[in-house]
């Protein structure tokens, strides 16, 4: 292990990186994007997955539990993080995951080949020779139809963030204790964020705006903020690259750019048509087009999918590629009732207040059905049939001769929603079994219950991370599938009486509180809606 590798390992041993799931690294998500772009990725159910820089393996564990016939390997420099991960694996009884202490530069052929490879938070945080090794290992270990995910910091967004990093590094130049380094860096960040004035020059205003943006992002991370600050912004190595440089580096190793995981960012969303026409006139390739969009958007971070360069990518999305997939969506119409008789426009909004306008009766009916079934994923073929029946029952003029045309129309609209925002609709090749409503003995996964015991973040069945308040954390820990409603209410009441959890904003004189059962029922329904409950 060289000096830089030793320093990196010591850094993560001293301040472990908080483990969490990253939704876009799930093999099902990668397989969906590859399929939409005309590839035939390896089946998810029995895939082999490698994560490089896995920390405690917190990203792999939910995958391993949801895909029991798949196998998972994680490697990391930090012995402490690997040891912490093994303790959780053994406590949960996970048998299809292996964590190894390995230096990326010393990994040989013994790992074998993998259908999906993940390297989140590695590329920009290691020296150039190690980045080259990462690409070479990805090429060698990736199966012929496999997909790799690599995240990295990018320019131009990191030009100004780099200046902020330099300021923070200067402020902590003589400080060794990680907690003091984080504290001083945050104090400087707060000063910069509040330093803008009417008399500031353009550079000063930019720095203040970026500092404020970075500080807000850290605030959203809660307890993770110090570790993220130390390991992302202030790590010994942090070398952003442009998207074009990254794509060229991949090409040198026989890999090609497949897609960005934030699929709408691949498209010129939010840019004026004349601007799009202009940058297309400057672009010689799709890589050029995305690079120009990065400059206009000030992009600072990318999560990129790669595949072998012998594969033929078909970048025009086609509805027929949804065959065999399942669909989830939770959008509600702005106005009720929704007119299903003709192509009167209807606006639907999701929980993030993203709007999506549709006109086709088949699509309006499908979105209503998906909202009722949420968070369960509905097979696309089933959705077509259910939407046809609903639209016909609502007065739409549909004929038996139209099913293939209706499927194309619905599929096209769903793809348009996916290209607008990935929070509007999602597709799955191997969807999880989720409960649409809490049963008499509601059950969350053992992993989610353990996460609720140790932190504020839990992983749902779709590999998304949710933050819970103390009441919900306490409640989730009770959902082992053995307790009925009466037992759950009784134990929550005991926790409130023992001051183990606060019943915030509720005044009560009885024990248990008279409205506690209603409160718990509402929260259990929310757990079901956000895919925390097992079917």
Short mmCIF file of C-alpha atoms in Angstrom, two decimals:
data_model
loop_
_atom_site.label_atom_id
_atom_site.label_comp_id
_atom_site.label_asym_id
_atom_site.label_seq_id
_atom_site.Cartn_x
_atom_site.Cartn_y
_atom_site.Cartn_z
CA UNK A 1 0.00 0.00 0.00
CA UNK A 2 1.56 3.36 -1.04
CA UNK A 3 1.59 6.54 1.05
CA UNK A 4 -1.60 8.01 -0.46
CA UNK A 5 -3.49 4.72 -0.05
CA UNK A 6 -2.28 4.50 3.56
CA UNK A 7 -3.45 8.06 4.22
CA UNK A 8 -6.84 7.37 2.67
CA UNK A 9 -7.27 4.16 4.68
CA UNK A 10 -6.34 5.97 7.90
CA UNK A 11 -8.76 8.80 7.07
CA UNK A 12 -11.70 6.40 6.74
CA UNK A 13 -10.65 4.41 9.80
CA UNK A 14 -10.53 7.59 11.91
CA UNK A 15 -13.81 8.97 10.53
CA UNK A 16 -15.86 6.20 8.88
CA UNK A 17 -18.06 7.28 6.00
CA UNK A 18 -21.71 6.84 7.04
CA UNK A 19 -23.08 3.93 5.04
CA UNK A 20 -26.28 4.35 3.08
CA UNK A 21 -28.07 3.07 0.00
CA UNK A 22 -27.80 4.85 -3.36
CA UNK A 23 -30.91 4.20 -5.41
CA UNK A 24 -29.29 4.60 -8.83
CA UNK A 25 -26.68 1.95 -8.07
CA UNK A 26 -29.24 -0.84 -7.76
CA UNK A 27 -28.78 -3.43 -10.52
CA UNK A 28 -32.50 -3.25 -11.33
CA UNK A 29 -32.22 0.47 -12.06
CA UNK A 30 -29.10 -0.02 -14.18
CA UNK A 31 -30.74 -2.89 -16.07
CA UNK A 32 -33.83 -0.78 -16.79
CA UNK A 33 -31.79 2.07 -18.29
CA UNK A 34 -29.76 -0.37 -20.36
CA UNK A 35 -32.93 -2.05 -21.64
CA UNK A 36 -34.54 1.29 -22.51
CA UNK A 37 -31.42 2.06 -24.56
CA UNK A 38 -31.69 -1.15 -26.55
CA UNK A 39 -29.27 -3.40 -24.65
CA UNK A 40 -29.85 -6.85 -23.17
CA UNK A 41 -28.35 -6.59 -19.67
CA UNK A 42 -27.82 -9.63 -17.41
CA UNK A 43 -30.94 -10.79 -15.49
CA UNK A 44 -31.11 -9.07 -12.13
CA UNK A 45 -32.46 -11.93 -10.01
CA UNK A 46 -29.24 -13.99 -10.18
CA UNK A 47 -26.68 -11.32 -11.01
CA UNK A 48 -23.18 -10.89 -9.57
CA UNK A 49 -22.43 -7.41 -8.20
CA UNK A 50 -19.10 -5.85 -7.22
CA UNK A 51 -18.86 -2.58 -5.28
CA UNK A 52 -15.46 -0.88 -5.24
CA UNK A 53 -15.10 1.40 -2.22
CA UNK A 54 -18.03 -0.21 -0.41
CA UNK A 55 -17.28 1.29 3.06
CA UNK A 56 -19.43 -0.77 5.48
CA UNK A 57 -21.39 -2.41 2.68
CA UNK A 58 -24.53 -0.47 3.59
CA UNK A 59 -25.35 0.01 -0.10
CA UNK A 60 -25.02 -3.72 -0.84
CA UNK A 61 -26.97 -5.10 2.12
CA UNK A 62 -30.46 -3.99 1.01
CA UNK A 63 -29.71 -5.38 -2.47
CA UNK A 64 -28.55 -8.70 -1.02
CA UNK A 65 -31.71 -9.01 1.07
CA UNK A 66 -34.01 -8.18 -1.85
CA UNK A 67 -32.14 -10.41 -4.32
CA UNK A 68 -31.41 -13.60 -2.33
CA UNK A 69 -30.30 -15.56 -5.41
CA UNK A 70 -27.79 -12.89 -6.48
CA UNK A 71 -24.28 -12.55 -5.02
CA UNK A 72 -22.49 -9.43 -3.85
CA UNK A 73 -18.84 -8.56 -3.20
CA UNK A 74 -17.58 -5.32 -1.69
CA UNK A 75 -13.97 -4.17 -1.39
CA UNK A 76 -12.59 -1.22 0.57
CA UNK A 77 -9.26 0.08 1.89
CA UNK A 78 -10.55 0.63 5.43
CA UNK A 79 -10.28 -2.39 7.78
CA UNK A 80 -12.50 -0.65 10.33
CA UNK A 81 -15.34 -0.10 7.89
CA UNK A 82 -15.16 -3.66 6.58
CA UNK A 83 -15.22 -4.99 10.17
CA UNK A 84 -18.23 -2.81 10.99
CA UNK A 85 -19.99 -4.12 7.90
CA UNK A 86 -19.35 -7.76 8.79
CA UNK A 87 -20.94 -7.23 12.22
CA UNK A 88 -24.15 -6.02 10.57
CA UNK A 89 -24.10 -8.82 7.99
CA UNK A 90 -23.76 -11.44 10.71
CA UNK A 91 -26.45 -9.82 12.87
CA UNK A 92 -28.90 -9.87 9.93
CA UNK A 93 -27.91 -13.35 8.78
CA UNK A 94 -27.13 -12.26 5.21
CA UNK A 95 -25.41 -15.10 3.37
CA UNK A 96 -24.96 -13.77 -0.19
CA UNK A 97 -22.56 -10.90 0.48
CA UNK A 98 -18.78 -10.82 1.04
CA UNK A 99 -16.75 -7.80 2.18
CA UNK A 100 -12.98 -7.70 1.67
CA UNK A 101 -10.18 -5.34 2.70
CA UNK A 102 -8.46 -4.71 -0.62
CA UNK A 103 -6.27 -2.03 -2.20
CA UNK A 104 -7.64 -1.34 -5.67
CA UNK A 105 -4.13 -1.36 -7.11
CA UNK A 106 -3.46 -4.82 -5.72
CA UNK A 107 -6.68 -6.56 -6.80
CA UNK A 108 -5.98 -9.52 -9.06
CA UNK A 109 -8.07 -11.88 -11.18
CA UNK A 110 -9.32 -13.79 -8.14
CA UNK A 111 -12.45 -11.64 -7.85
CA UNK A 112 -13.85 -13.05 -11.10
CA UNK A 113 -16.40 -11.35 -13.34
CA UNK A 114 -19.48 -9.35 -12.43
CA UNK A 115 -22.68 -8.36 -14.18
CA UNK A 116 -22.90 -5.02 -12.40
CA UNK A 117 -20.00 -2.99 -10.99
CA UNK A 118 -20.43 0.01 -8.67
CA UNK A 119 -17.82 2.63 -7.77
CA UNK A 120 -19.58 5.40 -5.87
CA UNK A 121 -17.34 8.12 -4.46
CA UNK A 122 -14.05 6.64 -5.71
CA UNK A 123 -12.98 8.07 -9.09
CA UNK A 124 -12.39 11.71 -8.10
CA UNK A 125 -11.01 10.81 -4.69
CA UNK A 126 -8.01 8.70 -5.74
CA UNK A 127 -4.80 9.62 -7.63
CA UNK A 128 -4.61 9.35 -11.41
CA UNK A 129 -2.88 5.92 -11.44
CA UNK A 130 -5.63 4.49 -9.26
CA UNK A 131 -8.32 6.01 -11.51
CA UNK A 132 -6.64 4.26 -14.42
CA UNK A 133 -6.60 1.03 -12.44
CA UNK A 134 -10.30 1.45 -11.69
CA UNK A 135 -11.12 1.68 -15.39
CA UNK A 136 -8.88 -1.27 -16.24
CA UNK A 137 -10.43 -3.42 -13.50
CA UNK A 138 -13.93 -2.46 -14.63
CA UNK A 139 -13.12 -3.51 -18.18
CA UNK A 140 -11.60 -6.81 -17.08
CA UNK A 141 -14.22 -7.79 -14.49
CA UNK A 142 -17.37 -6.71 -16.36
CA UNK A 143 -19.28 -9.50 -18.12
CA UNK A 144 -19.89 -8.96 -21.87
CA UNK A 145 -23.37 -7.44 -21.39
CA UNK A 146 -22.66 -6.00 -17.95
CA UNK A 147 -23.17 -2.43 -16.76
CA UNK A 148 -20.86 -0.33 -14.58
CA UNK A 149 -21.72 2.72 -12.45
CA UNK A 150 -19.04 5.31 -11.62
CA UNK A 151 -19.64 8.62 -9.87
CA UNK A 152 -17.26 11.60 -9.93
CA UNK A 153 -16.98 15.33 -9.40
CA UNK A 154 -17.18 17.36 -12.58
CA UNK A 155 -16.32 20.71 -14.04
CA UNK A 156 -17.48 23.41 -14.47
CA UNK A 157 -19.40 23.20 -11.18
CA UNK A 158 -16.29 22.26 -9.25
CA UNK A 159 -14.26 25.26 -10.39
CA UNK A 160 -15.96 27.43 -7.76
CA UNK A 161 -16.41 24.59 -5.29
CA UNK A 162 -12.68 24.00 -5.70
CA UNK A 163 -12.03 27.56 -4.59
CA UNK A 164 -14.21 26.97 -1.52
CA UNK A 165 -12.32 23.73 -0.84
CA UNK A 166 -9.02 25.63 -1.02
CA UNK A 167 -10.30 28.22 1.47
CA UNK A 168 -11.43 25.54 3.90
CA UNK A 169 -8.17 23.60 3.55
CA UNK A 170 -6.26 26.79 4.27
CA UNK A 171 -8.32 27.42 7.39
CA UNK A 172 -7.67 23.92 8.76
CA UNK A 173 -4.08 23.56 7.53
CA UNK A 174 -2.63 23.03 11.03
CA UNK A 175 -5.57 21.11 12.51
CA UNK A 176 -5.35 17.32 12.75
CA UNK A 177 -8.36 16.26 14.80
CA UNK A 178 -11.17 15.36 12.32
CA UNK A 179 -13.91 16.89 14.49
CA UNK A 180 -12.05 20.18 14.79
CA UNK A 181 -11.33 20.17 11.05
CA UNK A 182 -15.05 19.75 10.28
CA UNK A 183 -16.07 22.39 12.84
CA UNK A 184 -13.67 25.03 11.51
CA UNK A 185 -14.52 24.25 7.88
CA UNK A 186 -18.23 24.65 8.59
CA UNK A 187 -17.60 27.96 10.38
CA UNK A 188 -15.72 29.24 7.33
CA UNK A 189 -18.50 27.99 5.06
CA UNK A 190 -21.09 29.86 7.14
CA UNK A 191 -19.00 33.03 6.95
CA UNK A 192 -18.71 32.76 3.16
CA UNK A 193 -22.43 32.04 2.73
CA UNK A 194 -23.31 35.21 4.66
CA UNK A 195 -20.60 37.43 3.15
CA UNK A 196 -22.33 38.66 0.00
CA UNK A 197 -23.24 42.35 -0.19
CA UNK A 198 -24.36 44.94 -2.67
CA UNK A 199 -20.72 46.03 -3.03
CA UNK A 200 -19.23 42.56 -3.59
CA UNK A 201 -17.59 41.85 -6.93
CA UNK A 202 -18.87 39.08 -9.19
CA UNK A 203 -16.38 36.46 -7.94
CA UNK A 204 -17.24 37.19 -4.30
CA UNK A 205 -20.96 36.87 -5.06
CA UNK A 206 -20.40 33.57 -6.86
CA UNK A 207 -18.37 32.21 -3.94
CA UNK A 208 -21.05 33.27 -1.46
CA UNK A 209 -23.81 31.69 -3.55
CA UNK A 210 -21.91 28.41 -3.93
CA UNK A 211 -21.03 28.33 -0.23
CA UNK A 212 -24.68 28.83 0.65
CA UNK A 213 -25.71 26.07 -1.76
CA UNK A 214 -23.08 23.68 -0.37
CA UNK A 215 -24.07 24.51 3.23
CA UNK A 216 -27.73 23.79 2.47
CA UNK A 217 -26.79 20.43 0.99
CA UNK A 218 -24.79 19.57 4.11
CA UNK A 219 -27.73 20.55 6.33
CA UNK A 220 -29.93 18.04 4.48
CA UNK A 221 -27.47 15.26 5.35
CA UNK A 222 -28.01 15.73 9.08
CA UNK A 223 -25.61 13.56 11.15
CA UNK A 224 -23.76 12.56 7.96
CA UNK A 225 -22.67 16.14 7.24
CA UNK A 226 -19.28 16.09 9.04
CA UNK A 227 -18.16 12.81 7.48
CA UNK A 228 -19.34 13.91 4.04
CA UNK A 229 -17.52 17.22 4.40
CA UNK A 230 -14.29 15.53 5.45
CA UNK A 231 -14.35 12.80 2.84
CA UNK A 232 -15.90 14.57 -0.13
CA UNK A 233 -14.74 18.18 -0.04
CA UNK A 234 -11.69 17.96 2.22
CA UNK A 235 -10.20 14.55 1.43
CA UNK A 236 -6.50 14.41 0.64
CA UNK A 237 -7.36 13.75 -3.03
CA UNK A 238 -10.25 15.43 -4.85
CA UNK A 239 -9.71 15.73 -8.59
CA UNK A 240 -12.77 16.64 -10.67
CA UNK A 241 -12.80 16.03 -14.41
CA UNK A 242 -15.02 17.19 -17.24
CA UNK A 243 -17.58 14.74 -18.59
CA UNK A 244 -15.75 14.63 -21.93
CA UNK A 245 -12.48 13.75 -20.16
CA UNK A 246 -14.21 10.96 -18.24
CA UNK A 247 -15.80 9.53 -21.40
CA UNK A 248 -12.45 9.64 -23.18
CA UNK A 249 -10.77 7.85 -20.27
CA UNK A 250 -13.40 5.12 -20.41
CA UNK A 251 -12.93 4.78 -24.18
CA UNK A 252 -9.20 4.26 -23.70
CA UNK A 253 -10.09 1.12 -21.75
CA UNK A 254 -12.64 -0.26 -24.19
CA UNK A 255 -15.66 1.08 -22.33
CA UNK A 256 -18.32 3.42 -23.70
CA UNK A 257 -20.72 5.92 -22.19
CA UNK A 258 -24.20 4.46 -21.83
CA UNK A 259 -26.21 7.02 -19.87
CA UNK A 260 -26.36 9.30 -16.90
CA UNK A 261 -28.41 7.73 -14.10
CA UNK A 262 -30.37 10.99 -13.76
CA UNK A 263 -31.90 10.33 -17.15
CA UNK A 264 -33.62 13.73 -17.61
CA UNK A 265 -30.19 15.37 -17.37
CA UNK A 266 -29.18 13.58 -20.58
CA UNK A 267 -31.84 15.62 -22.38
CA UNK A 268 -31.82 19.40 -22.92
CA UNK A 269 -34.55 19.98 -20.33
CA UNK A 270 -34.94 23.57 -19.15
CA UNK A 271 -33.01 25.12 -22.04
CA UNK A 272 -34.53 27.42 -24.64
CA UNK A 273 -35.11 25.78 -28.05
CA UNK A 274 -32.79 28.25 -29.76
CA UNK A 275 -30.08 27.44 -27.19
CA UNK A 276 -30.50 23.73 -27.85
CA UNK A 277 -30.24 24.32 -31.60
CA UNK A 278 -27.09 26.37 -31.09
CA UNK A 279 -25.26 23.83 -28.93
CA UNK A 280 -26.25 21.06 -31.34
CA UNK A 281 -24.59 23.04 -34.11
CA UNK A 282 -21.38 23.06 -32.04
CA UNK A 283 -21.61 19.37 -31.14
CA UNK A 284 -19.94 16.62 -33.11
CA UNK A 285 -21.34 13.85 -30.94
CA UNK A 286 -23.69 13.08 -28.08
CA UNK A 287 -20.73 13.46 -25.72
CA UNK A 288 -20.20 17.02 -26.99
CA UNK A 289 -23.88 17.83 -26.52
CA UNK A 290 -23.90 16.67 -22.90
CA UNK A 291 -20.63 18.47 -22.21
CA UNK A 292 -22.07 21.76 -23.46
CA UNK A 293 -25.16 21.20 -21.31
CA UNK A 294 -22.89 20.62 -18.28
CA UNK A 295 -21.27 24.01 -18.92
CA UNK A 296 -24.64 25.73 -19.14
CA UNK A 297 -25.98 23.99 -16.03
CA UNK A 298 -22.85 24.32 -13.91
CA UNK A 299 -22.82 20.56 -13.34
CA UNK A 300 -20.66 19.50 -10.38
CA UNK A 301 -21.38 15.77 -9.95
CA UNK A 302 -22.19 12.87 -12.25
CA UNK A 303 -23.32 9.28 -11.82
CA UNK A 304 -22.47 7.63 -15.13
CA UNK A 305 -23.21 4.19 -16.56
CA UNK A 306 -20.66 2.47 -18.80
CA UNK A 307 -20.71 -0.70 -20.89
CA UNK A 308 -18.32 -2.51 -23.23
CA UNK A 309 -17.63 -0.67 -26.48
CA UNK A 310 -18.75 -3.59 -28.68
CA UNK A 311 -22.39 -3.13 -27.66
CA UNK A 312 -24.80 -1.24 -29.93
CA UNK A 313 -26.70 1.44 -28.02
CA UNK A 314 -30.02 2.66 -29.44
CA UNK A 315 -30.68 6.04 -27.92
CA UNK A 316 -34.18 6.59 -29.29
CA UNK A 317 -36.62 5.48 -26.59
CA UNK A 318 -39.32 3.12 -27.87
CA UNK A 319 -42.49 2.05 -26.02
CA UNK A 320 -42.05 -1.59 -27.03
CA UNK A 321 -38.98 -1.80 -24.75
CA UNK A 322 -41.33 -1.56 -21.77
CA UNK A 323 -42.51 -5.13 -22.48
CA UNK A 324 -41.77 -7.27 -19.45
CA UNK A 325 -41.26 -4.27 -17.16
CA UNK A 326 -43.37 -3.12 -14.24
CA UNK A 327 -44.32 0.49 -13.54
CA UNK A 328 -44.71 2.58 -10.39
CA UNK A 329 -46.05 6.12 -10.09
CA UNK A 330 -47.74 8.20 -7.45
CA UNK A 331 -49.28 11.19 -9.16
CA UNK A 332 -52.57 12.79 -8.27
CA UNK A 333 -54.69 14.97 -10.58
CA UNK A 334 -54.93 18.66 -9.78
CA UNK A 335 -58.65 18.62 -10.51
CA UNK A 336 -61.22 15.93 -9.85
CA UNK A 337 -62.92 14.22 -11.54
CA UNK A 338 -60.56 13.45 -14.44
CA UNK A 339 -62.29 13.55 -17.82
CA UNK A 340 -61.70 10.17 -19.50
CA UNK A 341 -64.06 10.75 -22.41
CA UNK A 342 -61.66 12.65 -24.66
CA UNK A 343 -58.22 14.26 -24.87
CA UNK A 344 -58.92 17.14 -22.53
CA UNK A 345 -55.58 17.92 -20.84
CA UNK A 346 -55.22 16.83 -17.23
CA UNK A 347 -52.37 17.90 -14.93
CA UNK A 348 -51.01 15.32 -12.48
CA UNK A 349 -48.52 16.12 -9.70
CA UNK A 350 -46.27 13.89 -7.64
CA UNK A 351 -45.22 14.25 -4.00
CA UNK A 352 -42.39 16.58 -5.05
CA UNK A 353 -44.90 18.88 -6.78
CA UNK A 354 -43.52 18.05 -10.24
CA UNK A 355 -46.28 18.53 -12.80
CA UNK A 356 -47.01 16.27 -15.75
CA UNK A 357 -49.73 17.00 -18.33
CA UNK A 358 -51.45 14.20 -20.25
CA UNK A 359 -54.27 14.13 -22.77
CA UNK A 360 -54.79 10.49 -23.76
CA UNK A 361 -57.66 8.79 -21.87
CA UNK A 362 -55.59 5.58 -21.65
CA UNK A 363 -52.76 7.47 -19.88
CA UNK A 364 -55.06 9.37 -17.54
CA UNK A 365 -56.71 6.08 -16.57
CA UNK A 366 -53.32 4.40 -16.10
CA UNK A 367 -52.03 7.14 -13.77
CA UNK A 368 -55.20 6.87 -11.66
CA UNK A 369 -54.69 3.11 -11.41
CA UNK A 370 -51.00 3.44 -10.51
CA UNK A 371 -51.85 5.95 -7.76
CA UNK A 372 -54.29 3.45 -6.24
CA UNK A 373 -51.76 0.61 -6.45
CA UNK A 374 -48.77 2.64 -5.22
CA UNK A 375 -46.16 1.73 -4.16
CA UNK A 376 -46.68 -1.65 -5.84
CA UNK A 377 -45.16 -1.97 -9.32
CA UNK A 378 -47.77 -2.97 -11.91
CA UNK A 379 -46.64 -5.06 -14.92
CA UNK A 380 -46.91 -2.91 -18.04
CA UNK A 381 -49.13 -5.42 -19.84
CA UNK A 382 -51.47 -5.54 -16.82
CA UNK A 383 -51.50 -1.75 -16.66
CA UNK A 384 -52.60 -1.50 -20.30
CA UNK A 385 -55.54 -3.81 -19.62
CA UNK A 386 -56.59 -2.08 -16.39
CA UNK A 387 -56.31 1.37 -17.99
CA UNK A 388 -58.33 0.19 -21.02
CA UNK A 389 -61.14 -1.03 -18.76
CA UNK A 390 -61.10 2.11 -16.65
CA UNK A 391 -61.05 4.45 -19.65
CA UNK A 392 -63.85 2.51 -21.38
CA UNK A 393 -65.89 2.58 -18.18
CA UNK A 394 -65.32 6.33 -17.94
CA UNK A 395 -66.83 6.97 -21.33
CA UNK A 396 -63.77 6.89 -23.61
CA UNK A 397 -64.36 5.65 -27.16
CA UNK A 398 -62.07 2.63 -27.43
CA UNK A 399 -62.36 -0.38 -29.71
CA UNK A 400 -61.12 -3.93 -29.30
CA UNK A 401 -58.91 -3.44 -32.37
CA UNK A 402 -56.81 -0.80 -30.63
CA UNK A 403 -54.81 -2.60 -27.90
CA UNK A 404 -51.39 -2.36 -29.56
CA UNK A 405 -51.91 1.30 -30.48
CA UNK A 406 -53.10 2.06 -26.94
CA UNK A 407 -50.05 0.32 -25.48
CA UNK A 408 -47.77 2.42 -27.69
CA UNK A 409 -49.56 5.62 -26.69
CA UNK A 410 -49.43 4.78 -22.99
CA UNK A 411 -45.82 3.61 -23.21
CA UNK A 412 -44.82 6.79 -25.02
CA UNK A 413 -46.44 8.96 -22.35
CA UNK A 414 -44.78 7.00 -19.52
CA UNK A 415 -41.39 7.38 -21.21
CA UNK A 416 -42.06 11.09 -21.60
CA UNK A 417 -42.74 11.29 -17.85
CA UNK A 418 -39.53 9.38 -17.09
CA UNK A 419 -37.57 11.77 -19.31
CA UNK A 420 -39.14 14.72 -17.49
CA UNK A 421 -38.26 13.60 -13.94
CA UNK A 422 -37.36 10.19 -12.53
CA UNK A 423 -39.61 10.98 -9.56
CA UNK A 424 -42.70 10.95 -11.80
CA UNK A 425 -42.56 7.34 -12.91
CA UNK A 426 -40.15 4.44 -12.52
CA UNK A 427 -39.71 1.15 -14.31
CA UNK A 428 -38.58 -2.19 -12.92
CA UNK A 429 -37.44 -5.51 -14.32
CA UNK A 430 -37.36 -7.13 -10.87
CA UNK A 431 -39.70 -5.15 -8.60
CA UNK A 432 -39.79 -5.83 -4.86
CA UNK A 433 -42.81 -7.28 -3.09
CA UNK A 434 -44.26 -4.34 -1.17
CA UNK A 435 -47.40 -3.91 0.89
CA UNK A 436 -49.86 -1.34 -0.46
CA UNK A 437 -51.43 -1.02 3.00
CA UNK A 438 -50.48 -2.19 6.49
CA UNK A 439 -51.85 -5.57 7.49
CA UNK A 440 -52.91 -6.68 10.94
CA UNK A 441 -49.29 -7.54 11.75
CA UNK A 442 -47.28 -5.04 9.68
CA UNK A 443 -43.69 -5.94 8.88
CA UNK A 444 -40.65 -3.91 7.89
CA UNK A 445 -37.38 -5.50 6.83
CA UNK A 446 -34.89 -6.48 9.52
CA UNK A 447 -32.43 -4.05 7.94
CA UNK A 448 -34.84 -1.09 8.12
CA UNK A 449 -35.61 -1.90 11.76
CA UNK A 450 -31.91 -2.02 12.56
CA UNK A 451 -31.28 1.26 10.70
CA UNK A 452 -34.11 2.91 12.66
CA UNK A 453 -32.40 1.81 15.86
CA UNK A 454 -29.02 3.30 14.96
CA UNK A 455 -29.76 6.42 12.88
CA UNK A 456 -32.32 8.71 11.30
CA UNK A 457 -32.09 7.17 7.81
CA UNK A 458 -33.71 3.93 6.69
CA UNK A 459 -33.74 2.15 3.33
CA UNK A 460 -37.07 1.27 1.75
CA UNK A 461 -37.78 -1.68 -0.53
CA UNK A 462 -37.01 0.38 -3.65
CA UNK A 463 -33.50 1.18 -2.33
CA UNK A 464 -34.43 4.78 -1.55
CA UNK A 465 -33.29 6.43 1.68
CA UNK A 466 -35.84 8.08 3.96
CA UNK A 467 -35.31 10.21 7.06
CA UNK A 468 -37.57 9.42 10.03
CA UNK A 469 -38.46 11.45 13.09
CA UNK A 470 -37.94 9.82 16.52
CA UNK A 471 -41.57 8.67 16.79
CA UNK A 472 -41.45 6.89 13.42
CA UNK A 473 -38.07 5.36 14.24
CA UNK A 474 -39.46 3.92 17.46
CA UNK A 475 -42.59 2.67 15.69
CA UNK A 476 -40.70 1.07 12.81
CA UNK A 477 -38.58 -0.99 15.20
CA UNK A 478 -41.75 -2.73 16.44
CA UNK A 479 -42.83 -3.88 12.97
CA UNK A 480 -41.41 -7.41 12.97
CA UNK A 481 -44.56 -9.10 11.67
CA UNK A 482 -45.23 -10.68 15.07
CA UNK A 483 -46.95 -7.82 16.87
CA UNK A 484 -50.60 -7.03 16.16
CA UNK A 485 -52.09 -3.54 16.35
CA UNK A 486 -52.94 -3.78 20.05
CA UNK A 487 -49.38 -4.79 20.95
CA UNK A 488 -47.92 -2.02 18.81
CA UNK A 489 -50.12 0.63 20.43
CA UNK A 490 -49.37 -0.72 23.91
CA UNK A 491 -45.58 -0.70 23.40
CA UNK A 492 -45.62 2.77 21.86
CA UNK A 493 -47.64 4.01 24.85
CA UNK A 494 -45.07 2.45 27.19
CA UNK A 495 -42.28 4.21 25.27
CA UNK A 496 -44.09 7.54 25.60
CA UNK A 497 -44.68 7.03 29.34
CA UNK A 498 -41.01 6.13 29.82
CA UNK A 499 -40.02 9.28 27.86
CA UNK A 500 -38.19 7.07 25.37
CA UNK A 501 -40.06 8.94 22.64
CA UNK A 502 -42.11 12.12 22.61
CA UNK A 503 -45.69 12.27 21.44
CA UNK A 504 -45.05 15.70 19.92
CA UNK A 505 -47.86 18.21 19.93
CA UNK A 506 -50.38 15.88 21.59
CA UNK A 507 -51.95 16.56 24.96
CA UNK A 508 -53.38 13.56 26.76
CA UNK A 509 -54.39 12.51 30.25
CA UNK A 510 -55.11 8.82 29.71
CA UNK A 511 -52.59 6.03 29.19
CA UNK A 512 -52.41 5.06 26.44
CA UNK A 513 -53.47 8.42 24.94
CA UNK A 514 -56.93 8.21 23.40
CA UNK A 515 -55.79 9.31 19.95
CA UNK A 516 -52.57 7.24 19.85
CA UNK A 517 -54.20 4.38 17.94
CA UNK A 518 -55.39 6.79 15.23
CA UNK A 519 -51.95 8.41 15.07
CA UNK A 520 -50.21 5.05 14.68
CA UNK A 521 -52.63 3.95 11.98
CA UNK A 522 -51.89 7.09 9.97
CA UNK A 523 -48.16 6.54 10.29
CA UNK A 524 -48.44 2.88 9.32
CA UNK A 525 -50.30 3.90 6.17
CA UNK A 526 -47.49 6.34 5.41
CA UNK A 527 -44.95 3.54 5.91
CA UNK A 528 -46.85 1.52 3.32
CA UNK A 529 -47.03 4.46 0.90
CA UNK A 530 -43.25 4.96 1.01
CA UNK A 531 -42.53 1.23 0.53
CA UNK A 532 -41.25 0.43 4.01
CA UNK A 533 -43.61 -2.51 4.56
CA UNK A 534 -43.13 -6.02 3.21
CA UNK A 535 -46.05 -7.67 1.43
#
